[in-house]
PDB file of C-alpha atoms and ligand atoms in Angstrom:
ATOM      1  CA  MET A 167     153.683  41.481  44.826  1.00 71.00           C
ATOM      2  CA  THR A 168     154.552  39.341  41.776  1.00 87.00           C
ATOM      3  CA  VAL A 169     152.616  40.564  38.782  1.00 94.00           C
ATOM      4  CA  SER A 170     151.283  37.859  36.489  1.00 93.00           C
ATOM      5  CA  ASP A 171     147.807  38.968  35.386  1.00 97.00           C
ATOM      6  CA  VAL A 172     145.671  42.047  34.719  1.00 98.00           C
ATOM      7  CA  PRO A 173     144.344  42.583  38.290  1.00 98.00           C
ATOM      8  CA  SER A 174     147.789  42.259  39.903  1.00 98.00           C
ATOM      9  CA  ALA A 175     149.319  44.636  37.331  1.00 98.00           C
ATOM     10  CA  VAL A 176     146.592  47.210  38.046  1.00 98.00           C
ATOM     11  CA  GLU A 177     147.041  46.967  41.822  1.00 98.00           C
ATOM     12  CA  SER A 178     150.828  47.151  41.606  1.00 98.00           C
ATOM     13  CA  LEU A 179     150.766  50.288  39.436  1.00 98.00           C
ATOM     14  CA  LEU A 180     148.136  51.960  41.643  1.00 98.00           C
ATOM     15  CA  GLU A 181     150.182  51.132  44.765  1.00 98.00           C
ATOM     16  CA  CYS A 182     153.342  52.608  43.232  1.00 98.00           C
ATOM     17  CA  GLU A 183     151.461  55.793  42.399  1.00 98.00           C
ATOM     18  CA  SER A 184     149.881  56.210  45.827  1.00 97.00           C
ATOM     19  CA  GLU A 185     153.078  55.280  47.695  1.00 98.00           C
ATOM     20  CA  ARG A 186     155.246  57.414  45.395  1.00 98.00           C
ATOM     21  CA  ARG A 187     157.690  54.669  44.496  1.00 98.00           C
ATOM     22  CA  SER A 188     158.794  53.134  41.241  1.00 98.00           C
ATOM     23  CA  ARG A 189     159.070  49.449  40.327  1.00 98.00           C
ATOM     24  CA  GLY A 190     160.816  47.226  37.770  1.00 98.00           C
ATOM     25  CA  ARG A 191     159.312  46.480  34.363  1.00 98.00           C
ATOM     26  CA  ILE A 192     156.189  44.328  34.558  1.00 98.00           C
ATOM     27  CA  THR A 193     157.331  42.553  31.372  1.00 98.00           C
ATOM     28  CA  GLU A 194     160.276  41.138  33.323  1.00 97.00           C
ATOM     29  CA  GLU A 195     157.878  39.334  35.690  1.00 96.00           C
ATOM     30  CA  TRP A 196     155.079  38.634  33.229  1.00 97.00           C
ATOM     31  CA  SER A 197     156.449  37.802  29.801  1.00 93.00           C
ATOM     32  CA  GLY A 198     152.890  37.297  28.489  1.00 93.00           C
ATOM     33  CA  LEU A 199     152.075  41.012  28.787  1.00 97.00           C
ATOM     34  CA  ASP A 200     151.514  41.750  25.103  1.00 97.00           C
ATOM     35  CA  LEU A 201     150.167  45.021  23.716  1.00 97.00           C
ATOM     36  CA  PRO A 202     146.429  44.136  23.663  1.00 97.00           C
ATOM     37  CA  THR A 203     146.688  42.907  27.274  1.00 98.00           C
ATOM     38  CA  ALA A 204     148.593  46.058  28.241  1.00 98.00           C
ATOM     39  CA  TYR A 205     145.712  48.172  26.904  1.00 98.00           C
ATOM     40  CA  THR A 206     143.365  46.037  29.042  1.00 98.00           C
ATOM     41  CA  VAL A 207     145.533  46.827  32.099  1.00 98.00           C
ATOM     42  CA  GLN A 208     145.402  50.532  31.168  1.00 98.00           C
ATOM     43  CA  SER A 209     141.636  50.485  30.850  1.00 98.00           C
ATOM     44  CA  GLU A 210     141.159  48.568  34.149  1.00 98.00           C
ATOM     45  CA  LEU A 211     143.537  50.974  35.911  1.00 98.00           C
ATOM     46  CA  VAL A 212     141.540  53.957  34.644  1.00 98.00           C
ATOM     47  CA  GLY A 213     138.305  52.181  35.607  1.00 98.00           C
ATOM     48  CA  ALA A 214     139.620  51.648  39.145  1.00 98.00           C
ATOM     49  CA  LYS A 215     140.429  55.355  39.486  1.00 98.00           C
ATOM     50  CA  VAL A 216     136.948  56.263  38.293  1.00 98.00           C
ATOM     51  CA  LEU A 217     135.218  53.794  40.618  1.00 98.00           C
ATOM     52  CA  ARG A 218     137.364  54.130  43.727  1.00 97.00           C
ATOM     53  CA  GLN A 219     138.450  57.761  43.569  1.00 96.00           C
ATOM     54  CA  GLY A 220     135.476  59.365  41.788  1.00 98.00           C
ATOM     55  CA  ASP A 221     137.697  60.398  38.876  1.00 98.00           C
ATOM     56  CA  SER A 222     136.328  60.958  35.350  1.00 98.00           C
ATOM     57  CA  VAL A 223     137.628  60.589  31.805  1.00 98.00           C
ATOM     58  CA  ILE A 224     138.064  63.927  30.015  1.00 98.00           C
ATOM     59  CA  GLY A 225     140.092  63.029  26.962  1.00 98.00           C
ATOM     60  CA  THR A 226     142.843  61.138  25.200  1.00 98.00           C
ATOM     61  CA  LYS A 227     146.579  61.467  25.167  1.00 98.00           C
ATOM     62  CA  LEU A 228     148.906  60.457  22.354  1.00 98.00           C
ATOM     63  CA  GLY A 229     152.374  59.421  23.417  1.00 97.00           C
ATOM     64  CA  LEU A 230     155.698  58.790  21.732  1.00 97.00           C
ATOM     65  CA  THR A 231     154.572  60.710  18.652  1.00 97.00           C
ATOM     66  CA  SER A 232     157.854  62.600  18.249  1.00 96.00           C
ATOM     67  CA  GLU A 233     161.261  61.255  17.274  1.00 95.00           C
ATOM     68  CA  ALA A 234     162.795  63.042  20.293  1.00 95.00           C
ATOM     69  CA  LYS A 235     160.574  61.079  22.669  1.00 95.00           C
ATOM     70  CA  GLN A 236     160.911  57.795  20.762  1.00 95.00           C
ATOM     71  CA  ARG A 237     164.698  58.054  20.754  1.00 94.00           C
ATOM     72  CA  ARG A 238     164.874  58.820  24.496  1.00 91.00           C
ATOM     73  CA  MET A 239     162.553  55.942  25.410  1.00 93.00           C
ATOM     74  CA  GLY A 240     163.952  53.493  22.844  1.00 95.00           C
ATOM     75  CA  ILE A 241     160.453  52.758  21.530  1.00 93.00           C
ATOM     76  CA  SER A 242     159.392  53.591  17.972  1.00 92.00           C
ATOM     77  CA  SER A 243     155.613  53.044  18.193  1.00 93.00           C
ATOM     78  CA  PRO A 244     153.198  55.775  19.257  1.00 96.00           C
ATOM     79  CA  LEU A 245     150.586  54.878  21.855  1.00 97.00           C
ATOM     80  CA  THR A 246     147.387  56.230  23.372  1.00 98.00           C
ATOM     81  CA  ALA A 247     146.345  56.757  26.983  1.00 98.00           C
ATOM     82  CA  VAL A 248     143.452  58.241  28.912  1.00 98.00           C
ATOM     83  CA  LEU A 249     143.238  61.753  30.380  1.00 98.00           C
ATOM     84  CA  LEU A 250     141.521  61.993  33.755  1.00 98.00           C
ATOM     85  CA  LYS A 251     140.054  65.010  35.517  1.00 98.00           C
ATOM     86  CA  SER A 252     142.469  64.552  38.436  1.00 98.00           C
ATOM     87  CA  TYR A 253     145.407  65.169  36.065  1.00 98.00           C
ATOM     88  CA  VAL A 254     144.380  68.795  35.426  1.00 98.00           C
ATOM     89  CA  LEU A 255     146.717  71.414  36.871  1.00 98.00           C
ATOM     90  CA  GLU A 256     145.450  74.979  36.503  1.00 98.00           C
ATOM     91  CA  PRO A 257     147.775  77.460  34.742  1.00 97.00           C
ATOM     92  CA  GLY A 258     149.841  79.276  37.386  1.00 96.00           C
ATOM     93  CA  ALA A 259     149.446  76.536  40.028  1.00 98.00           C
ATOM     94  CA  LEU A 260     152.609  75.156  41.653  1.00 98.00           C
ATOM     95  CA  LEU A 261     153.622  71.642  40.650  1.00 98.00           C
ATOM     96  CA  PRO A 262     153.005  69.527  43.798  1.00 98.00           C
ATOM     97  CA  LEU A 263     156.211  67.478  44.038  1.00 98.00           C
ATOM     98  CA  ASP A 264     154.882  65.702  47.146  1.00 98.00           C
ATOM     99  CA  ARG A 265     152.441  63.830  44.857  1.00 97.00           C
ATOM    100  CA  LEU A 266     155.053  62.726  42.332  1.00 98.00           C
ATOM    101  CA  ILE A 267     157.920  60.234  41.957  1.00 98.00           C
ATOM    102  CA  GLN A 268     160.234  61.461  39.153  1.00 98.00           C
ATOM    103  CA  PRO A 269     158.378  64.170  37.216  1.00 98.00           C
ATOM    104  CA  ARG A 270     159.409  65.457  33.818  1.00 98.00           C
ATOM    105  CA  VAL A 271     157.749  68.207  31.763  1.00 98.00           C
ATOM    106  CA  GLU A 272     157.140  68.251  28.005  1.00 98.00           C
ATOM    107  CA  PRO A 273     155.507  70.824  25.718  1.00 98.00           C
ATOM    108  CA  GLU A 274     152.472  69.719  23.749  1.00 98.00           C
ATOM    109  CA  LEU A 275     149.892  70.975  21.294  1.00 98.00           C
ATOM    110  CA  VAL A 276     146.464  70.408  22.861  1.00 98.00           C
ATOM    111  CA  PHE A 277     143.155  70.150  21.007  1.00 98.00           C
ATOM    112  CA  VAL A 278     139.703  70.790  22.444  1.00 98.00           C
ATOM    113  CA  MET A 279     137.381  68.778  20.198  1.00 98.00           C
ATOM    114  CA  ARG A 280     134.069  70.155  18.958  1.00 98.00           C
ATOM    115  CA  LYS A 281     133.045  67.043  16.970  1.00 98.00           C
ATOM    116  CA  LYS A 282     133.195  63.326  17.654  1.00 98.00           C
ATOM    117  CA  LEU A 283     135.955  61.479  15.796  1.00 98.00           C
ATOM    118  CA  GLN A 284     135.506  57.790  15.137  1.00 98.00           C
ATOM    119  CA  GLY A 285     137.672  55.599  12.919  1.00 97.00           C
ATOM    120  CA  PRO A 286     138.435  53.762  10.758  1.00 97.00           C
ATOM    121  CA  ASP A 287     139.582  55.889   7.814  1.00 97.00           C
ATOM    122  CA  VAL A 288     139.631  59.270   9.593  1.00 98.00           C
ATOM    123  CA  THR A 289     141.871  61.738   7.714  1.00 98.00           C
ATOM    124  CA  ALA A 290     143.949  64.696   8.930  1.00 98.00           C
ATOM    125  CA  ALA A 291     141.459  67.019   7.150  1.00 98.00           C
ATOM    126  CA  GLU A 292     138.601  65.502   9.187  1.00 98.00           C
ATOM    127  CA  VAL A 293     140.632  65.958  12.356  1.00 98.00           C
ATOM    128  CA  LEU A 294     141.182  69.651  11.556  1.00 98.00           C
ATOM    129  CA  ASP A 295     137.450  70.079  10.985  1.00 98.00           C
ATOM    130  CA  ALA A 296     136.667  68.399  14.335  1.00 98.00           C
ATOM    131  CA  ILE A 297     138.987  70.621  16.427  1.00 98.00           C
ATOM    132  CA  GLY A 298     137.303  73.443  18.351  1.00 98.00           C
ATOM    133  CA  SER A 299     140.479  75.150  19.552  1.00 98.00           C
ATOM    134  CA  VAL A 300     144.213  74.574  19.775  1.00 98.00           C
ATOM    135  CA  HIS A 301     146.116  75.417  22.985  1.00 98.00           C
ATOM    136  CA  ALA A 302     149.654  75.351  24.308  1.00 98.00           C
ATOM    137  CA  GLY A 303     150.145  72.651  26.914  1.00 98.00           C
ATOM    138  CA  PHE A 304     152.577  71.133  29.356  1.00 98.00           C
ATOM    139  CA  GLU A 305     152.332  67.472  30.211  1.00 98.00           C
ATOM    140  CA  VAL A 306     153.936  66.417  33.493  1.00 98.00           C
ATOM    141  CA  ILE A 307     154.796  62.747  33.150  1.00 98.00           C
ATOM    142  CA  ASP A 308     155.768  60.531  36.088  1.00 98.00           C
ATOM    143  CA  SER A 309     156.686  56.943  35.270  1.00 98.00           C
ATOM    144  CA  ARG A 310     155.916  54.252  37.824  1.00 98.00           C
ATOM    145  CA  TYR A 311     159.002  52.355  36.490  1.00 98.00           C
ATOM    146  CA  HIS A 312     162.536  52.907  37.798  1.00 98.00           C
ATOM    147  CA  ASP A 313     164.270  55.641  35.758  1.00 98.00           C
ATOM    148  CA  TYR A 314     161.562  55.524  33.036  1.00 98.00           C
ATOM    149  CA  SER A 315     162.906  52.160  31.929  1.00 97.00           C
ATOM    150  CA  PHE A 316     160.123  50.275  30.153  1.00 97.00           C
ATOM    151  CA  ALA A 317     159.086  48.320  27.065  1.00 97.00           C
ATOM    152  CA  LEU A 318     155.995  49.384  25.091  1.00 97.00           C
ATOM    153  CA  PRO A 319     153.530  47.101  26.986  1.00 98.00           C
ATOM    154  CA  ASP A 320     154.860  48.389  30.349  1.00 98.00           C
ATOM    155  CA  VAL A 321     154.295  52.047  29.506  1.00 98.00           C
ATOM    156  CA  VAL A 322     150.898  51.399  27.915  1.00 98.00           C
ATOM    157  CA  ALA A 323     149.794  49.577  31.097  1.00 98.00           C
ATOM    158  CA  ASP A 324     151.008  52.563  33.186  1.00 98.00           C
ATOM    159  CA  ASN A 325     148.623  54.882  31.257  1.00 98.00           C
ATOM    160  CA  ALA A 326     151.682  56.263  29.482  1.00 98.00           C
ATOM    161  CA  SER A 327     153.320  57.773  32.579  1.00 98.00           C
ATOM    162  CA  SER A 328     150.373  60.151  33.014  1.00 98.00           C
ATOM    163  CA  ALA A 329     150.390  62.416  36.058  1.00 98.00           C
ATOM    164  CA  LEU A 330     149.313  66.018  35.425  1.00 98.00           C
ATOM    165  CA  PHE A 331     148.879  68.486  32.597  1.00 98.00           C
ATOM    166  CA  VAL A 332     148.370  72.212  32.078  1.00 98.00           C
ATOM    167  CA  VAL A 333     146.362  73.678  29.199  1.00 98.00           C
ATOM    168  CA  GLY A 334     147.041  77.295  28.222  1.00 98.00           C
ATOM    169  CA  GLU A 335     144.112  79.682  28.393  1.00 97.00           C
ATOM    170  CA  LEU A 336     144.547  81.041  24.859  1.00 98.00           C
ATOM    171  CA  GLY A 337     142.557  78.919  22.385  1.00 98.00           C
ATOM    172  CA  VAL A 338     143.009  79.392  18.631  1.00 98.00           C
ATOM    173  CA  PRO A 339     140.681  77.933  15.964  1.00 98.00           C
ATOM    174  CA  ALA A 340     142.461  75.244  13.941  1.00 97.00           C
ATOM    175  CA  ALA A 341     141.875  77.282  10.781  1.00 96.00           C
ATOM    176  CA  ASN A 342     143.938  80.147  12.249  1.00 98.00           C
ATOM    177  CA  ILE A 343     147.098  78.221  13.075  1.00 98.00           C
ATOM    178  CA  ASP A 344     149.716  76.340  11.091  1.00 98.00           C
ATOM    179  CA  LEU A 345     150.057  73.284  13.332  1.00 98.00           C
ATOM    180  CA  VAL A 346     153.126  72.011  11.487  1.00 98.00           C
ATOM    181  CA  ALA A 347     155.003  75.303  11.763  1.00 98.00           C
ATOM    182  CA  GLU A 348     153.960  76.165  15.342  1.00 98.00           C
ATOM    183  CA  HIS A 349     157.244  76.642  17.188  1.00 98.00           C
ATOM    184  CA  VAL A 350     158.072  76.145  20.866  1.00 98.00           C
ATOM    185  CA  THR A 351     161.150  77.008  22.901  1.00 98.00           C
ATOM    186  CA  ILE A 352     161.614  75.398  26.311  1.00 98.00           C
ATOM    187  CA  SER A 353     163.780  76.790  29.064  1.00 98.00           C
ATOM    188  CA  LYS A 354     164.560  75.629  32.588  1.00 98.00           C
ATOM    189  CA  ASN A 355     165.374  78.255  35.223  1.00 98.00           C
ATOM    190  CA  GLY A 356     165.978  80.740  32.402  1.00 98.00           C
ATOM    191  CA  GLU A 357     168.369  78.504  30.406  1.00 98.00           C
ATOM    192  CA  PHE A 358     167.418  77.291  26.913  1.00 98.00           C
ATOM    193  CA  VAL A 359     166.807  73.524  26.816  1.00 98.00           C
ATOM    194  CA  TYR A 360     164.977  72.472  23.620  1.00 98.00           C
ATOM    195  CA  GLU A 361     163.030  73.783  20.655  1.00 98.00           C
ATOM    196  CA  ALA A 362     160.742  72.121  18.129  1.00 98.00           C
ATOM    197  CA  THR A 363     157.849  72.726  15.770  1.00 98.00           C
ATOM    198  CA  GLY A 364     154.566  70.858  15.355  1.00 98.00           C
ATOM    199  CA  ALA A 365     156.235  68.934  12.525  1.00 98.00           C
ATOM    200  CA  ALA A 366     157.986  66.933  15.271  1.00 98.00           C
ATOM    201  CA  VAL A 367     154.639  65.282  16.038  1.00 98.00           C
ATOM    202  CA  GLN A 368     154.564  62.607  13.301  1.00 97.00           C
ATOM    203  CA  GLY A 369     154.995  65.293  10.644  1.00 98.00           C
ATOM    204  CA  ASN A 370     151.677  66.947  11.549  1.00 98.00           C
ATOM    205  CA  PRO A 371     149.722  66.729  14.840  1.00 98.00           C
ATOM    206  CA  ALA A 372     146.431  66.413  12.905  1.00 98.00           C
ATOM    207  CA  HIS A 373     147.857  63.399  11.062  1.00 97.00           C
ATOM    208  CA  ALA A 374     149.047  61.964  14.425  1.00 98.00           C
ATOM    209  CA  LEU A 375     145.517  62.225  15.789  1.00 98.00           C
ATOM    210  CA  ALA A 376     144.001  60.665  12.647  1.00 98.00           C
ATOM    211  CA  LEU A 377     146.339  57.666  13.037  1.00 97.00           C
ATOM    212  CA  ALA A 378     145.472  57.399  16.751  1.00 97.00           C
ATOM    213  CA  VAL A 379     141.709  57.590  16.136  1.00 98.00           C
ATOM    214  CA  ASN A 380     141.962  54.846  13.527  1.00 97.00           C
ATOM    215  CA  GLU A 381     143.902  52.712  15.991  1.00 96.00           C
ATOM    216  CA  LEU A 382     141.398  53.435  18.786  1.00 97.00           C
ATOM    217  CA  ALA A 383     138.649  52.161  16.448  1.00 97.00           C
ATOM    218  CA  GLN A 384     140.311  48.750  16.442  1.00 95.00           C
ATOM    219  CA  ARG A 385     139.665  48.664  20.195  1.00 94.00           C
ATOM    220  CA  GLY A 386     136.075  49.935  19.759  1.00 96.00           C
ATOM    221  CA  GLN A 387     136.955  53.423  21.067  1.00 97.00           C
ATOM    222  CA  TYR A 388     136.528  56.972  19.755  1.00 98.00           C
ATOM    223  CA  ILE A 389     137.008  60.607  20.765  1.00 98.00           C
ATOM    224  CA  ASN A 390     133.910  62.510  21.808  1.00 98.00           C
ATOM    225  CA  ALA A 391     132.996  66.156  21.217  1.00 98.00           C
ATOM    226  CA  GLY A 392     134.176  68.235  24.183  1.00 98.00           C
ATOM    227  CA  GLU A 393     137.135  65.992  24.967  1.00 98.00           C
ATOM    228  CA  LEU A 394     140.741  67.162  25.234  1.00 98.00           C
ATOM    229  CA  VAL A 395     143.557  65.628  23.209  1.00 98.00           C
ATOM    230  CA  LEU A 396     147.234  65.937  24.123  1.00 98.00           C
ATOM    231  CA  THR A 397     149.085  65.198  20.907  1.00 98.00           C
ATOM    232  CA  GLY A 398     152.394  64.109  22.472  1.00 98.00           C
ATOM    233  CA  GLY A 399     155.612  65.700  23.661  1.00 98.00           C
ATOM    234  CA  MET A 400     157.110  67.872  20.894  1.00 98.00           C
ATOM    235  CA  THR A 401     160.558  67.659  22.527  1.00 98.00           C
ATOM    236  CA  ASP A 402     162.177  65.305  24.976  1.00 97.00           C
ATOM    237  CA  ALA A 403     160.820  65.803  28.510  1.00 98.00           C
ATOM    238  CA  VAL A 404     162.716  67.956  31.018  1.00 98.00           C
ATOM    239  CA  PRO A 405     163.210  66.740  34.627  1.00 98.00           C
ATOM    240  CA  ILE A 406     161.793  69.163  37.204  1.00 98.00           C
ATOM    241  CA  GLY A 407     162.907  69.321  40.837  1.00 98.00           C
ATOM    242  CA  PRO A 408     162.285  71.488  43.911  1.00 98.00           C
ATOM    243  CA  GLY A 409     161.849  75.174  43.042  1.00 98.00           C
ATOM    244  CA  ASP A 410     162.590  74.688  39.322  1.00 98.00           C
ATOM    245  CA  THR A 411     160.678  76.692  36.727  1.00 98.00           C
ATOM    246  CA  ILE A 412     160.103  75.349  33.229  1.00 98.00           C
ATOM    247  CA  SER A 413     158.871  77.838  30.630  1.00 98.00           C
ATOM    248  CA  ALA A 414     157.591  77.406  27.103  1.00 98.00           C
ATOM    249  CA  VAL A 415     157.186  80.121  24.493  1.00 98.00           C
ATOM    250  CA  PHE A 416     154.972  79.111  21.573  1.00 98.00           C
ATOM    251  CA  SER A 417     154.968  81.140  18.349  1.00 98.00           C
ATOM    252  CA  SER A 418     151.210  81.786  18.262  1.00 97.00           C
ATOM    253  CA  LEU A 419     149.738  80.046  21.317  1.00 98.00           C
ATOM    254  CA  GLY A 420     151.331  82.222  23.996  1.00 98.00           C
ATOM    255  CA  SER A 421     153.569  81.211  26.891  1.00 98.00           C
ATOM    256  CA  LEU A 422     153.367  78.774  29.789  1.00 98.00           C
ATOM    257  CA  SER A 423     155.381  78.608  32.955  1.00 98.00           C
ATOM    258  CA  LEU A 424     155.398  75.895  35.603  1.00 98.00           C
ATOM    259  CA  THR A 425     157.181  76.123  38.960  1.00 98.00           C
ATOM    260  CA  ALA A 426     157.624  73.186  41.312  1.00 98.00           C
ATOM    261  CA  THR A 427     157.149  73.344  45.055  1.00 98.00           C
ATOM    262  CA  THR A 428     160.362  73.540  47.101  1.00 97.00           C
TER     263      THR A 428
HETATM  264  O1  0L1 B 711     153.915  62.731  25.137  1.00 55.88           O
HETATM  265  C1  0L1 B 711     154.520  61.668  25.202  1.00 55.88           C
HETATM  266  O2  0L1 B 711     155.226  61.283  24.270  1.00 55.88           O
HETATM  267  C2  0L1 B 711     154.339  60.876  26.478  1.00 55.88           C
HETATM  268  C3  0L1 B 711     154.907  59.525  26.398  1.00 55.88           C
HETATM  269  C4  0L1 B 711     154.694  58.842  27.684  1.00 55.88           C
HETATM  270  C5  0L1 B 711     155.774  57.912  27.994  1.00 55.88           C
HETATM  271  C6  0L1 B 711     156.925  58.596  28.661  1.00 55.88           C
HETATM  272  O3  0L1 B 711     157.616  59.392  28.028  1.00 55.88           O
HETATM  273  O4  0L1 B 711     157.157  58.289  29.837  1.00 55.88           O
HETATM  274 MG1   MG B 712     153.065  63.693  26.656  1.00 55.88          MG
END
């Protein structure tokens, strides 16, 4: 299928996901895919999942908020995407590789919101006040593009490589945690891979969310009370294959461990 408009982009990305195959960049076929149009593709793709598969929207994800992720992907602008109920993986569950193309795992700071946040002009202090609890998280990303090779409009259209995520059971009030200093160590099959602190997320994850909420306002969107927010990979993502275990130890949010099926 040659992709040249919003409906064909949506169908192509949905087909890749359901058939577990990747494709080339959409921007190579459709040079007119600019950022606003890419967000339209993202929203139509999410709408199709809700309508056809009975899925529901449960939150917002920030992407490319850390320098480690931006460097790896060669893109310096953060983005937003939509979290769906079908992406939830319960803590302790095996990662179902038979549903995925090329999964990678990244540690994240996750917020459960207790107040609505609507831009413009939202500040980091307002974000902190709106957070109900902070949790450790793993996002499992799975690009529908060959080898995660994409330009910003491609990855925005693909709902920012969303696939699955795990939220740790321990929830800490925002007032009881130093988000900037929160430290994580990631290991794969017992070997150290990466470490970072919350400062990796645009200097402060609350600031990252304030910027995202103000950008969402330009598209008429906001974050509702009760929604989840993934604030973006703190480190580069780690590929996960059959039988691999990825573990994260956070300084005050506890530990997470994710093992893939064989
Ligand atoms: O948390 C993130 O930075 C996710 C970015 C999604 C794009 C990708 O890395 O494939
Ligand atoms: Mg992420």
